[in-house]
Short mmCIF file of N, CA and C in Angstrom, two decimals:
data_model
loop_
_atom_site.label_atom_id
_atom_site.label_comp_id
_atom_site.label_asym_id
_atom_site.label_seq_id
_atom_site.Cartn_x
_atom_site.Cartn_y
_atom_site.Cartn_z
N UNK A 1 -35.86 -32.30 -61.60
CA UNK A 1 -34.53 -32.52 -62.17
C UNK A 1 -33.61 -33.22 -61.17
N UNK A 2 -33.73 -32.80 -59.91
CA UNK A 2 -32.89 -33.38 -58.88
C UNK A 2 -33.17 -34.86 -58.71
N UNK A 3 -34.44 -35.28 -58.77
CA UNK A 3 -34.78 -36.69 -58.58
C UNK A 3 -34.31 -37.54 -59.76
N UNK A 4 -34.35 -36.99 -60.96
CA UNK A 4 -33.86 -37.74 -62.13
C UNK A 4 -32.36 -37.94 -62.02
N UNK A 5 -31.64 -36.91 -61.62
CA UNK A 5 -30.20 -37.01 -61.45
C UNK A 5 -29.86 -38.03 -60.36
N UNK A 6 -30.60 -37.99 -59.26
CA UNK A 6 -30.38 -38.95 -58.18
C UNK A 6 -30.63 -40.38 -58.62
N UNK A 7 -31.69 -40.59 -59.39
CA UNK A 7 -32.01 -41.94 -59.88
C UNK A 7 -30.92 -42.41 -60.84
N UNK A 8 -30.50 -41.55 -61.74
CA UNK A 8 -29.44 -41.93 -62.69
C UNK A 8 -28.15 -42.28 -61.96
N UNK A 9 -27.81 -41.48 -60.96
CA UNK A 9 -26.61 -41.75 -60.17
C UNK A 9 -26.71 -43.09 -59.45
N UNK A 10 -27.87 -43.37 -58.88
CA UNK A 10 -28.08 -44.65 -58.18
C UNK A 10 -27.97 -45.82 -59.15
N UNK A 11 -28.53 -45.69 -60.35
CA UNK A 11 -28.46 -46.76 -61.35
C UNK A 11 -27.01 -47.00 -61.77
N UNK A 12 -26.27 -45.93 -62.00
CA UNK A 12 -24.87 -46.06 -62.40
C UNK A 12 -24.05 -46.73 -61.30
N UNK A 13 -24.25 -46.31 -60.06
CA UNK A 13 -23.52 -46.92 -58.95
C UNK A 13 -23.87 -48.38 -58.79
N UNK A 14 -25.14 -48.72 -58.91
CA UNK A 14 -25.57 -50.11 -58.78
C UNK A 14 -24.97 -50.97 -59.89
N UNK A 15 -25.00 -50.46 -61.11
CA UNK A 15 -24.44 -51.21 -62.23
C UNK A 15 -22.94 -51.41 -62.06
N UNK A 16 -22.23 -50.38 -61.59
CA UNK A 16 -20.78 -50.53 -61.43
C UNK A 16 -20.44 -51.50 -60.31
N UNK A 17 -21.24 -51.55 -59.26
CA UNK A 17 -21.00 -52.50 -58.18
C UNK A 17 -21.22 -53.93 -58.64
N UNK A 18 -22.27 -54.15 -59.44
CA UNK A 18 -22.54 -55.51 -59.93
C UNK A 18 -21.43 -55.98 -60.84
N UNK A 19 -20.89 -55.11 -61.66
CA UNK A 19 -19.80 -55.48 -62.55
C UNK A 19 -18.54 -55.84 -61.79
N UNK A 20 -18.28 -55.17 -60.67
CA UNK A 20 -17.08 -55.45 -59.89
C UNK A 20 -17.13 -56.79 -59.19
N UNK A 21 -18.33 -57.28 -58.89
CA UNK A 21 -18.45 -58.57 -58.22
C UNK A 21 -17.89 -59.70 -59.07
N UNK A 22 -17.94 -59.57 -60.38
CA UNK A 22 -17.55 -60.66 -61.26
C UNK A 22 -16.10 -60.58 -61.70
N UNK A 23 -15.46 -59.47 -61.47
CA UNK A 23 -14.08 -59.31 -61.92
C UNK A 23 -13.13 -59.99 -60.95
N UNK A 24 -12.10 -60.59 -61.52
CA UNK A 24 -11.04 -61.19 -60.70
C UNK A 24 -9.88 -60.21 -60.64
N UNK A 25 -9.16 -60.26 -59.57
CA UNK A 25 -7.98 -59.41 -59.46
C UNK A 25 -6.95 -59.84 -60.50
N UNK A 26 -6.43 -58.87 -61.22
CA UNK A 26 -5.42 -59.15 -62.23
C UNK A 26 -4.05 -58.86 -61.63
N UNK A 27 -3.17 -59.85 -61.63
CA UNK A 27 -1.84 -59.61 -61.07
C UNK A 27 -1.11 -58.54 -61.88
N UNK A 28 -0.43 -57.68 -61.19
CA UNK A 28 0.38 -56.66 -61.84
C UNK A 28 1.76 -57.25 -62.07
N UNK A 29 2.03 -57.61 -63.33
CA UNK A 29 3.30 -58.29 -63.63
C UNK A 29 4.51 -57.38 -63.44
N UNK A 30 4.28 -56.08 -63.32
CA UNK A 30 5.39 -55.15 -63.11
C UNK A 30 5.60 -54.82 -61.63
N UNK A 31 4.70 -55.30 -60.78
CA UNK A 31 4.82 -55.01 -59.34
C UNK A 31 6.03 -55.75 -58.77
N UNK A 32 6.71 -55.12 -57.81
CA UNK A 32 7.84 -55.80 -57.18
C UNK A 32 7.36 -57.05 -56.44
N UNK A 33 8.17 -58.10 -56.47
CA UNK A 33 7.79 -59.35 -55.81
C UNK A 33 8.64 -59.55 -54.57
N UNK A 34 8.01 -60.14 -53.55
CA UNK A 34 8.71 -60.45 -52.31
C UNK A 34 9.51 -61.73 -52.53
N UNK A 35 10.79 -61.60 -52.74
CA UNK A 35 11.63 -62.75 -53.08
C UNK A 35 11.69 -63.79 -51.96
N UNK A 36 11.33 -63.41 -50.74
CA UNK A 36 11.35 -64.37 -49.63
C UNK A 36 10.16 -65.34 -49.72
N UNK A 37 9.18 -65.05 -50.56
CA UNK A 37 7.98 -65.90 -50.67
C UNK A 37 7.93 -66.68 -51.98
N UNK A 38 9.01 -66.63 -52.75
CA UNK A 38 9.03 -67.35 -54.04
C UNK A 38 9.39 -68.81 -53.82
N UNK A 39 8.91 -69.65 -54.72
CA UNK A 39 9.16 -71.08 -54.64
C UNK A 39 9.49 -71.63 -56.02
N UNK A 40 9.82 -72.88 -56.09
CA UNK A 40 10.12 -73.52 -57.38
C UNK A 40 9.05 -74.56 -57.68
N UNK A 41 8.85 -74.78 -58.97
CA UNK A 41 7.79 -75.69 -59.43
C UNK A 41 8.37 -76.65 -60.45
N UNK A 42 8.01 -77.91 -60.33
CA UNK A 42 8.34 -78.91 -61.35
C UNK A 42 7.04 -79.19 -62.09
N UNK A 43 7.02 -78.89 -63.38
CA UNK A 43 5.84 -79.16 -64.21
C UNK A 43 5.95 -80.59 -64.70
N UNK A 44 5.05 -81.44 -64.25
CA UNK A 44 5.09 -82.86 -64.61
C UNK A 44 4.62 -83.06 -66.05
N UNK A 45 3.81 -82.16 -66.52
CA UNK A 45 3.46 -82.10 -67.94
C UNK A 45 3.04 -80.67 -68.24
N UNK A 46 3.64 -80.06 -69.24
CA UNK A 46 3.28 -78.69 -69.58
C UNK A 46 2.98 -78.53 -71.06
N UNK A 47 2.98 -79.66 -71.79
CA UNK A 47 2.63 -79.64 -73.20
C UNK A 47 1.97 -80.96 -73.55
N UNK A 48 0.82 -80.89 -74.22
CA UNK A 48 0.09 -82.11 -74.56
C UNK A 48 -0.46 -82.03 -75.98
N UNK A 49 -0.53 -83.20 -76.62
CA UNK A 49 -1.14 -83.33 -77.94
C UNK A 49 -2.30 -84.32 -77.80
N UNK A 50 -3.51 -83.84 -78.05
CA UNK A 50 -4.69 -84.68 -77.85
C UNK A 50 -5.18 -85.35 -79.14
N UNK A 51 -4.44 -85.20 -80.21
CA UNK A 51 -4.84 -85.87 -81.46
C UNK A 51 -6.11 -85.27 -82.03
N UNK A 52 -7.03 -86.16 -82.47
CA UNK A 52 -8.25 -85.70 -83.15
C UNK A 52 -9.48 -85.85 -82.26
N UNK A 53 -10.36 -84.84 -82.36
CA UNK A 53 -11.67 -84.91 -81.72
C UNK A 53 -12.71 -84.42 -82.71
N UNK A 54 -13.96 -84.72 -82.45
CA UNK A 54 -15.08 -84.31 -83.28
C UNK A 54 -15.50 -82.88 -82.91
N UNK A 55 -15.81 -82.05 -83.90
CA UNK A 55 -16.30 -80.69 -83.64
C UNK A 55 -17.51 -80.74 -82.71
N UNK A 56 -17.53 -79.85 -81.73
CA UNK A 56 -18.61 -79.80 -80.77
C UNK A 56 -18.29 -80.52 -79.47
N UNK A 57 -17.28 -81.38 -79.49
CA UNK A 57 -16.88 -82.11 -78.30
C UNK A 57 -16.14 -81.16 -77.35
N UNK A 58 -16.37 -81.32 -76.06
CA UNK A 58 -15.62 -80.56 -75.05
C UNK A 58 -14.45 -81.42 -74.59
N UNK A 59 -13.28 -80.84 -74.63
CA UNK A 59 -12.07 -81.54 -74.25
C UNK A 59 -11.64 -81.07 -72.86
N UNK A 60 -11.50 -82.02 -71.95
CA UNK A 60 -11.03 -81.72 -70.60
C UNK A 60 -9.52 -81.92 -70.55
N UNK A 61 -8.82 -80.94 -70.05
CA UNK A 61 -7.36 -80.93 -70.02
C UNK A 61 -6.90 -80.77 -68.58
N UNK A 62 -5.80 -81.42 -68.20
CA UNK A 62 -5.22 -81.25 -66.86
C UNK A 62 -3.69 -81.28 -66.97
N UNK A 63 -3.07 -80.33 -66.33
CA UNK A 63 -1.61 -80.25 -66.26
C UNK A 63 -1.19 -80.40 -64.80
N UNK A 64 -0.29 -81.35 -64.53
CA UNK A 64 0.14 -81.64 -63.17
C UNK A 64 1.44 -80.92 -62.83
N UNK A 65 1.59 -80.58 -61.56
CA UNK A 65 2.81 -79.92 -61.10
C UNK A 65 3.10 -80.30 -59.66
N UNK A 66 4.35 -80.04 -59.24
CA UNK A 66 4.78 -80.31 -57.87
C UNK A 66 5.51 -79.07 -57.35
N UNK A 67 5.20 -78.67 -56.13
CA UNK A 67 5.92 -77.58 -55.48
C UNK A 67 7.23 -78.15 -54.94
N UNK A 68 8.34 -77.81 -55.57
CA UNK A 68 9.65 -78.33 -55.17
C UNK A 68 10.42 -77.34 -54.31
N UNK A 69 9.79 -76.22 -53.97
CA UNK A 69 10.46 -75.21 -53.17
C UNK A 69 10.17 -75.35 -51.68
N UNK A 70 10.52 -74.31 -50.95
CA UNK A 70 10.36 -74.32 -49.49
C UNK A 70 9.22 -73.43 -49.00
N UNK A 71 8.54 -72.76 -49.92
CA UNK A 71 7.42 -71.88 -49.57
C UNK A 71 6.15 -72.39 -50.26
N UNK A 72 4.99 -72.09 -49.71
CA UNK A 72 3.74 -72.50 -50.38
C UNK A 72 3.64 -71.86 -51.77
N UNK A 73 3.16 -72.62 -52.72
CA UNK A 73 2.93 -72.13 -54.08
C UNK A 73 1.53 -71.54 -54.15
N UNK A 74 1.46 -70.28 -54.51
CA UNK A 74 0.18 -69.59 -54.63
C UNK A 74 -0.05 -69.27 -56.10
N UNK A 75 -1.05 -69.92 -56.68
CA UNK A 75 -1.39 -69.64 -58.07
C UNK A 75 -2.38 -68.48 -58.06
N UNK A 76 -1.93 -67.35 -58.56
CA UNK A 76 -2.73 -66.13 -58.55
C UNK A 76 -3.82 -66.16 -59.61
N UNK A 77 -3.48 -66.68 -60.79
CA UNK A 77 -4.42 -66.66 -61.90
C UNK A 77 -3.95 -67.60 -62.99
N UNK A 78 -4.90 -68.13 -63.74
CA UNK A 78 -4.60 -68.90 -64.95
C UNK A 78 -5.39 -68.24 -66.07
N UNK A 79 -4.67 -67.74 -67.08
CA UNK A 79 -5.28 -66.99 -68.18
C UNK A 79 -5.20 -67.78 -69.48
N UNK A 80 -6.35 -68.26 -70.01
CA UNK A 80 -6.34 -68.94 -71.31
C UNK A 80 -6.04 -67.95 -72.43
N UNK A 81 -5.51 -68.45 -73.53
CA UNK A 81 -5.18 -67.59 -74.66
C UNK A 81 -6.40 -67.16 -75.46
N UNK A 82 -7.54 -67.82 -75.27
CA UNK A 82 -8.75 -67.40 -75.97
C UNK A 82 -10.00 -67.82 -75.19
N UNK A 83 -11.14 -67.32 -75.62
CA UNK A 83 -12.40 -67.56 -74.93
C UNK A 83 -12.97 -68.96 -75.09
N UNK A 84 -12.42 -69.76 -75.98
CA UNK A 84 -12.94 -71.12 -76.18
C UNK A 84 -12.42 -72.08 -75.11
N UNK A 85 -11.50 -71.60 -74.27
CA UNK A 85 -10.92 -72.42 -73.21
C UNK A 85 -11.18 -71.75 -71.86
N UNK A 86 -11.70 -72.54 -70.92
CA UNK A 86 -11.97 -72.04 -69.57
C UNK A 86 -11.06 -72.78 -68.61
N UNK A 87 -10.33 -72.03 -67.79
CA UNK A 87 -9.35 -72.62 -66.88
C UNK A 87 -9.88 -72.67 -65.45
N UNK A 88 -9.38 -73.66 -64.72
CA UNK A 88 -9.70 -73.81 -63.30
C UNK A 88 -8.38 -74.00 -62.56
N UNK A 89 -8.21 -73.29 -61.47
CA UNK A 89 -6.95 -73.34 -60.73
C UNK A 89 -7.20 -73.77 -59.29
N UNK A 90 -6.16 -74.24 -58.62
CA UNK A 90 -6.31 -74.57 -57.20
C UNK A 90 -6.65 -73.31 -56.41
N UNK A 91 -7.57 -73.44 -55.49
CA UNK A 91 -7.98 -72.30 -54.66
C UNK A 91 -7.03 -72.10 -53.48
N UNK A 92 -6.48 -73.17 -52.96
CA UNK A 92 -5.61 -73.12 -51.79
C UNK A 92 -4.15 -73.22 -52.22
N UNK A 93 -3.24 -72.64 -51.42
CA UNK A 93 -1.81 -72.79 -51.72
C UNK A 93 -1.39 -74.25 -51.70
N UNK A 94 -0.42 -74.59 -52.52
CA UNK A 94 0.15 -75.94 -52.56
C UNK A 94 1.40 -75.92 -51.68
N UNK A 95 1.37 -76.71 -50.63
CA UNK A 95 2.48 -76.73 -49.67
C UNK A 95 3.74 -77.34 -50.28
N UNK A 96 4.91 -77.03 -49.74
CA UNK A 96 6.15 -77.63 -50.24
C UNK A 96 6.04 -79.15 -50.29
N UNK A 97 6.44 -79.73 -51.43
CA UNK A 97 6.35 -81.17 -51.63
C UNK A 97 5.00 -81.62 -52.15
N UNK A 98 4.01 -80.75 -52.10
CA UNK A 98 2.66 -81.10 -52.55
C UNK A 98 2.51 -81.03 -54.07
N UNK A 99 1.48 -81.71 -54.54
CA UNK A 99 1.18 -81.71 -55.97
C UNK A 99 -0.20 -81.12 -56.21
N UNK A 100 -0.40 -80.62 -57.40
CA UNK A 100 -1.68 -80.06 -57.79
C UNK A 100 -1.84 -80.15 -59.29
N UNK A 101 -2.94 -79.58 -59.78
CA UNK A 101 -3.14 -79.56 -61.22
C UNK A 101 -3.94 -78.34 -61.65
N UNK A 102 -3.68 -77.94 -62.87
CA UNK A 102 -4.42 -76.88 -63.52
C UNK A 102 -5.34 -77.59 -64.50
N UNK A 103 -6.63 -77.33 -64.39
CA UNK A 103 -7.60 -77.95 -65.29
C UNK A 103 -8.15 -76.91 -66.25
N UNK A 104 -8.57 -77.40 -67.41
CA UNK A 104 -9.19 -76.51 -68.40
C UNK A 104 -10.17 -77.32 -69.23
N UNK A 105 -11.10 -76.60 -69.82
CA UNK A 105 -12.08 -77.20 -70.71
C UNK A 105 -12.07 -76.42 -72.02
N UNK A 106 -11.88 -77.13 -73.11
CA UNK A 106 -11.82 -76.53 -74.46
C UNK A 106 -13.11 -76.88 -75.20
N UNK A 107 -13.82 -75.86 -75.69
CA UNK A 107 -15.03 -76.06 -76.47
C UNK A 107 -14.66 -76.02 -77.95
N UNK A 108 -14.81 -77.14 -78.64
CA UNK A 108 -14.37 -77.25 -80.03
C UNK A 108 -15.42 -76.80 -81.05
N UNK A 109 -16.58 -76.37 -80.59
CA UNK A 109 -17.64 -75.93 -81.51
C UNK A 109 -17.13 -74.77 -82.38
N UNK A 110 -17.19 -74.94 -83.71
CA UNK A 110 -16.74 -73.91 -84.63
C UNK A 110 -15.24 -73.75 -84.73
N UNK A 111 -14.48 -74.71 -84.24
CA UNK A 111 -13.01 -74.63 -84.21
C UNK A 111 -12.36 -75.70 -85.07
N UNK A 112 -12.91 -75.98 -86.25
CA UNK A 112 -12.39 -77.01 -87.14
C UNK A 112 -10.96 -76.67 -87.53
N UNK A 113 -10.09 -77.70 -87.51
CA UNK A 113 -8.69 -77.52 -87.86
C UNK A 113 -7.79 -77.75 -86.67
N UNK A 114 -6.52 -77.37 -86.83
CA UNK A 114 -5.55 -77.52 -85.75
C UNK A 114 -5.67 -76.35 -84.79
N UNK A 115 -5.79 -76.66 -83.51
CA UNK A 115 -5.91 -75.64 -82.48
C UNK A 115 -4.74 -75.75 -81.51
N UNK A 116 -3.95 -74.68 -81.42
CA UNK A 116 -2.85 -74.56 -80.46
C UNK A 116 -3.33 -73.61 -79.38
N UNK A 117 -3.45 -74.07 -78.15
CA UNK A 117 -3.96 -73.25 -77.04
C UNK A 117 -2.92 -73.16 -75.94
N UNK A 118 -2.91 -72.02 -75.25
CA UNK A 118 -1.97 -71.80 -74.17
C UNK A 118 -2.72 -71.29 -72.94
N UNK A 119 -2.32 -71.80 -71.78
CA UNK A 119 -2.80 -71.29 -70.49
C UNK A 119 -1.59 -70.65 -69.82
N UNK A 120 -1.72 -69.40 -69.41
CA UNK A 120 -0.63 -68.70 -68.75
C UNK A 120 -0.88 -68.75 -67.24
N UNK A 121 0.04 -69.37 -66.51
CA UNK A 121 -0.09 -69.55 -65.07
C UNK A 121 0.73 -68.45 -64.37
N UNK A 122 0.05 -67.63 -63.57
CA UNK A 122 0.69 -66.58 -62.79
C UNK A 122 0.80 -67.06 -61.35
N UNK A 123 2.01 -67.12 -60.82
CA UNK A 123 2.23 -67.65 -59.47
C UNK A 123 3.53 -67.09 -58.89
N UNK A 124 3.77 -67.41 -57.63
CA UNK A 124 4.98 -66.94 -56.93
C UNK A 124 6.16 -67.89 -57.20
N UNK A 125 6.52 -67.99 -58.48
CA UNK A 125 7.61 -68.87 -58.91
C UNK A 125 8.91 -68.08 -59.01
N UNK A 126 10.03 -68.72 -58.64
CA UNK A 126 11.34 -68.07 -58.70
C UNK A 126 11.78 -67.80 -60.13
N UNK A 127 11.59 -68.78 -61.00
CA UNK A 127 12.13 -68.67 -62.37
C UNK A 127 11.47 -67.57 -63.19
N UNK A 128 10.15 -67.44 -63.07
CA UNK A 128 9.42 -66.47 -63.89
C UNK A 128 8.09 -66.16 -63.23
N UNK A 129 7.55 -65.02 -63.55
CA UNK A 129 6.25 -64.60 -63.01
C UNK A 129 5.11 -65.45 -63.58
N UNK A 130 5.31 -65.93 -64.81
CA UNK A 130 4.28 -66.72 -65.48
C UNK A 130 4.90 -67.93 -66.17
N UNK A 131 4.09 -68.98 -66.31
CA UNK A 131 4.55 -70.19 -66.99
C UNK A 131 3.47 -70.61 -67.99
N UNK A 132 3.86 -70.87 -69.26
CA UNK A 132 2.86 -71.29 -70.24
C UNK A 132 2.64 -72.81 -70.22
N UNK A 133 1.38 -73.19 -70.29
CA UNK A 133 0.99 -74.59 -70.46
C UNK A 133 0.32 -74.66 -71.82
N UNK A 134 0.70 -75.63 -72.64
CA UNK A 134 0.21 -75.65 -74.02
C UNK A 134 -0.40 -76.99 -74.38
N UNK A 135 -1.44 -76.92 -75.23
CA UNK A 135 -1.98 -78.14 -75.80
C UNK A 135 -2.39 -77.89 -77.23
N UNK A 136 -2.40 -78.97 -78.00
CA UNK A 136 -2.81 -78.92 -79.39
C UNK A 136 -3.84 -80.02 -79.61
N UNK A 137 -4.82 -79.72 -80.45
CA UNK A 137 -5.86 -80.69 -80.78
C UNK A 137 -6.34 -80.42 -82.21
N UNK A 138 -6.58 -81.49 -82.93
CA UNK A 138 -7.10 -81.40 -84.30
C UNK A 138 -8.61 -81.63 -84.23
N UNK A 139 -9.39 -80.62 -84.61
CA UNK A 139 -10.86 -80.72 -84.57
C UNK A 139 -11.36 -81.05 -85.96
N UNK A 140 -12.05 -82.19 -86.05
CA UNK A 140 -12.61 -82.63 -87.35
C UNK A 140 -14.06 -82.18 -87.45
N UNK A 141 -14.42 -81.72 -88.65
CA UNK A 141 -15.77 -81.21 -88.90
C UNK A 141 -16.81 -82.30 -88.64
N UNK A 142 -17.95 -81.85 -88.08
CA UNK A 142 -19.08 -82.78 -87.85
C UNK A 142 -19.56 -83.32 -89.18
N UNK A 143 -19.96 -84.60 -89.22
CA UNK A 143 -20.52 -85.12 -90.47
C UNK A 143 -21.88 -84.44 -90.73
N UNK A 144 -22.15 -84.16 -91.98
CA UNK A 144 -23.42 -83.47 -92.35
C UNK A 144 -24.59 -84.41 -92.36
#
C-alpha cells in the first residue's frame, strides 16, 4: 500500500510540475503599481480593418507603438480575446523614445463572417493597466 501511495504521489507531483512549465505569469490587475516606473505610450495604430480574406487563410497582424515616456516600457502580457488568435510580444523592455510592435496571427479556419478581435496589452502604462488593440476581418467561405 505504501509503494502505491508513493508512486501516485510522485506521478501527481511530476504532472503538476510539467503543467507549471507552460504557464505564463498572469499580471494581477488589482496589485498596487509602482508609479515611479510608469511610462507613456503612443499607439501608432491600434485599430485595423483587413477587409476580406479566404477561409483557412492565416492573417498576420502587427500594431506599432512608441515609448513616449521617461521609463522603459515593459509589456507584461498580450491576451487575445479568443483562441483563434495567437499574440507575440516584445521580450525586452522598450527604452524611452524606442519603437516596437505587437504581432498576432489569426486563423480563419471555421470563422466565416465578420470577425472582430481584440488583443489586450498589459504594461507599465500611466494611463491604464491595459490597452486594447482591435482588428476586424471578413472571412469568406471556401469555394466547394
